[in-house]
Coordinates of C-alpha atoms in Angstrom, one line a residue:
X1 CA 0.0 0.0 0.0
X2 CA 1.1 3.6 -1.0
X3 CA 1.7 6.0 1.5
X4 CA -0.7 8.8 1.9
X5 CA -0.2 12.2 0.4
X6 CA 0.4 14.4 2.5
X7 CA 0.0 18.5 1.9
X8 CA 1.9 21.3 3.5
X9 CA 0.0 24.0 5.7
X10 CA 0.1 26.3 2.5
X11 CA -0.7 23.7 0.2
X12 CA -3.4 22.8 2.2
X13 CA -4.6 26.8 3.0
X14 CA -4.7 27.2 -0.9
X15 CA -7.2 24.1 -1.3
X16 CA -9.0 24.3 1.7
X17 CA -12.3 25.7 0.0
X18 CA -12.0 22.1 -2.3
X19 CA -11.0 20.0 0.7
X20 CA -13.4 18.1 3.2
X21 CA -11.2 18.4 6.3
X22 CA -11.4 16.0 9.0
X23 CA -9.9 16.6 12.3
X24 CA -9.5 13.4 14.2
X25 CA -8.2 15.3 17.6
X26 CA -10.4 14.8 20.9
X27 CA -13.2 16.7 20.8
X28 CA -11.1 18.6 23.2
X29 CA -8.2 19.6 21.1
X30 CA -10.5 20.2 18.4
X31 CA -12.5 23.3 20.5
X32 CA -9.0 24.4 21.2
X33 CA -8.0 25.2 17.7
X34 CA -9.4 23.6 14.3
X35 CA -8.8 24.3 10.8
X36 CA -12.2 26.5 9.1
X37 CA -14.5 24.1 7.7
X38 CA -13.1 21.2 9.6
X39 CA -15.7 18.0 10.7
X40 CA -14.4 16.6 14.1
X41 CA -14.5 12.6 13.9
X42 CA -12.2 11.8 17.0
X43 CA -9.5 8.6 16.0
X44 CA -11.4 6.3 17.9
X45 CA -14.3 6.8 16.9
X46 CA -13.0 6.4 12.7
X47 CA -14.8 3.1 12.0
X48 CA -17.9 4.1 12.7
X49 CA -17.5 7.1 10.2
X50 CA -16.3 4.9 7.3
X51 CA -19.7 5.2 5.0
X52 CA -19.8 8.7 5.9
X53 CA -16.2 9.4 4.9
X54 CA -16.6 6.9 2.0
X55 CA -19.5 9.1 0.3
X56 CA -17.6 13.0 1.2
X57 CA -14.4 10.9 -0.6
X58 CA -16.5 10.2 -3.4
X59 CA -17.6 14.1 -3.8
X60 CA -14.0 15.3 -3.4
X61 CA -10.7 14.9 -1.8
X62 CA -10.6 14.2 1.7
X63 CA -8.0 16.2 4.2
X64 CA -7.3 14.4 7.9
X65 CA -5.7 16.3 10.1
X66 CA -4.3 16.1 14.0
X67 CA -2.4 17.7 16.2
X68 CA 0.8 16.9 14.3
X69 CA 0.6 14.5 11.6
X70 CA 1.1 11.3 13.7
X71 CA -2.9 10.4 14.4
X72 CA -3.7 11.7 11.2
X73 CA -1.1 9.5 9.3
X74 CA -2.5 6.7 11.1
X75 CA -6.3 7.7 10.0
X76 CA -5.0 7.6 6.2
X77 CA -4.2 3.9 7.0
X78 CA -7.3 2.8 8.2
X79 CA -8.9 4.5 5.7
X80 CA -6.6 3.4 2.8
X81 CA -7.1 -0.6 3.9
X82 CA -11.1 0.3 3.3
X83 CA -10.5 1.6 -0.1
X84 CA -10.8 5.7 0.9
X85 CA -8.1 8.1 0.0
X86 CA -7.0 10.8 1.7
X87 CA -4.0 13.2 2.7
X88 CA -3.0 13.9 5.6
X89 CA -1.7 17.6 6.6
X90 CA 2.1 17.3 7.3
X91 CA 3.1 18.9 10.5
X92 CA -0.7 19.0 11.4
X93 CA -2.4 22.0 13.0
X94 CA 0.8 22.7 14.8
X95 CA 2.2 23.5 11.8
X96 CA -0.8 25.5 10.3
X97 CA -0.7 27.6 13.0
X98 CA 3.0 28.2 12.7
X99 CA 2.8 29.1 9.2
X100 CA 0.2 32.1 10.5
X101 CA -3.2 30.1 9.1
X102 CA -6.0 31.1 11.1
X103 CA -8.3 28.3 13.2
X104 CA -11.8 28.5 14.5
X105 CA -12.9 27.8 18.2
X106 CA -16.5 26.9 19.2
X107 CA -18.3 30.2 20.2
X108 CA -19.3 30.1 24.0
X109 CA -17.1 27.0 24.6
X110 CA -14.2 27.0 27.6
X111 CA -10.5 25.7 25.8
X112 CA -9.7 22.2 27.3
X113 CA -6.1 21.1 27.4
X114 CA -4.2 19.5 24.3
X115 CA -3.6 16.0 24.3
X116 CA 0.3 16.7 24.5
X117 CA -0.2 18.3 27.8
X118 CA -3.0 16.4 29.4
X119 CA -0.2 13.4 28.7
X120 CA 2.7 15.4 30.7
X121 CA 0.2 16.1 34.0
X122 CA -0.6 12.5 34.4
X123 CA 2.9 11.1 33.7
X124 CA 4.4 13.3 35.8
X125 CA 1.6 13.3 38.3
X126 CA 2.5 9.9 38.5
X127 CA 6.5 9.9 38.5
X128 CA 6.4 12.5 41.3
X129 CA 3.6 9.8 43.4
X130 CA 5.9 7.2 42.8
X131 CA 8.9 9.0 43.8
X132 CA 7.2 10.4 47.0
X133 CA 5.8 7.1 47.7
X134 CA 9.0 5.6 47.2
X135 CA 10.3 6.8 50.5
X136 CA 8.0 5.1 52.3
X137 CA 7.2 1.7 50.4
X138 CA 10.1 1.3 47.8
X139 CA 7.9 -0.7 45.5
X140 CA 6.7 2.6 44.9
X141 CA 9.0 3.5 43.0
X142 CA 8.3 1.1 40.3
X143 CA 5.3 3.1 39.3
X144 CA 7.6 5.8 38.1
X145 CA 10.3 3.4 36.6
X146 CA 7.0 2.2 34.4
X147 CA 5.6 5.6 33.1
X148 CA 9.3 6.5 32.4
X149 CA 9.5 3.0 30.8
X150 CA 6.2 4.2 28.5
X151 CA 7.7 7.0 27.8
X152 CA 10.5 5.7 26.3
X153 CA 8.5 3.3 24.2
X154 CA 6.1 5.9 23.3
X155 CA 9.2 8.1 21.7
X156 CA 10.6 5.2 19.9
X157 CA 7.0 3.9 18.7
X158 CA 5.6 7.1 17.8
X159 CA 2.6 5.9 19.6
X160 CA 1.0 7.1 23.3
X161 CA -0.7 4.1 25.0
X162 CA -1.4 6.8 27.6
X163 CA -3.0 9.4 25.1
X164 CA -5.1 6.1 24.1
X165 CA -6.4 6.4 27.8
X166 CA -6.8 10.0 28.5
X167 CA -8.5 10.0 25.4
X168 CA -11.6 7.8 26.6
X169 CA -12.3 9.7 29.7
X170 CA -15.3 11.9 29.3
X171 CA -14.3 15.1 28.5
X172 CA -12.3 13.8 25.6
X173 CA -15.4 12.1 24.0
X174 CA -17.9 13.7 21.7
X175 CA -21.3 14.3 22.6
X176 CA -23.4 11.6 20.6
X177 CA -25.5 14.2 18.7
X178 CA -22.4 16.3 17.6
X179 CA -20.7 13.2 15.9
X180 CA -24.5 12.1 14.9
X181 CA -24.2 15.8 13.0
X182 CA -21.1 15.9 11.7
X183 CA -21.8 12.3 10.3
X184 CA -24.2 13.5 8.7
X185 CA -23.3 16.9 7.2
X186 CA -20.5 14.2 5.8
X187 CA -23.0 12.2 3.9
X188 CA -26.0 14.6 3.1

């Protein structure tokens, strides 16, 4: 299987009006920042927006984009081994944003962390409870040998089990009627 294209923040900027965008961040990171236009259809919840994504591909080319290329490489996959094509934005909104493109919030909405730093409070969180812990019961300090351990892996991988978590806790998930709507607008 080919790689996905992938487009450049400018590249992308000068298409965007012929691109269906796709932003498969938390709903979270998504009120924080998203590109204009852009559908939010968190990773995890991908499968369940195949025949949606499958009919917007079929009108025109599809655009997935994440945080910073990594989530959105992976959606290109998955949607690649079920026949849809689509580019992924290299550098993702990190780098539209650096590049000076503009991104819409939610009106009336309160900005909830990025992934990124929602991962650093709870491995650190739990380093430093180890480490305290650990001068009481030394098993303790196993607990932050294993994040550190994770966090290793997670650099080499280019993966975050722990993202994977935070990510399923409530205030990363999408209210049913807003991915019922986006779902929707996708294949209307």
């Amino acid at each position: 299987m080919a790689p996905s294209p992938a487009l450049t923040a400018d590249q992308a900027h000068a298409r965007l009006h012929e691109l269906t965008v796709i932003d498969v961040r938390t709903p979270g990171e998504y009120a924080s920042g998203h590109l204009p236009g852009a559908h939010n259809i968190p990773l995890d919840h991908l499968d369940v927006a195949l025949p949606a994504l499958k009919t917007a591909a079929d009108r025109g080319d599809l655009l997935i984009v994440c945080a910073s290329g990594a989530r959105s490489a992976q959606a290109c996959r998955r949607l690649a081994e079920q026949g849809i094509t689509a580019a992924t934005l290299d550098g993702g909104t990190s780098a539209w944003t650096q590049f000076g493109h503009d991104t819409h919030r939610p009106a009336g909405t309160r900005t909830p962390w990025a992934m990124d730093r929602q991962v650093r409070l709870a491995a650190g969180s739990l380093v430093l409870t180890g480490l305290v812990a650990g001068q009481r019961w030394n098993a303790a300090r196993w607990l932050s040998a294993g994040v550190a351990g994770g966090l290793v892996f997670s650099a080499l991988t280019d993966t975050c089990g722990m993202a994977k978590l935070l990510a399923k806790l409530p205030h990363n998930q999408p209210r049913a009627t807003d991915l019922e709507d986006t779902l929707a607008a996708l294949a209307g």
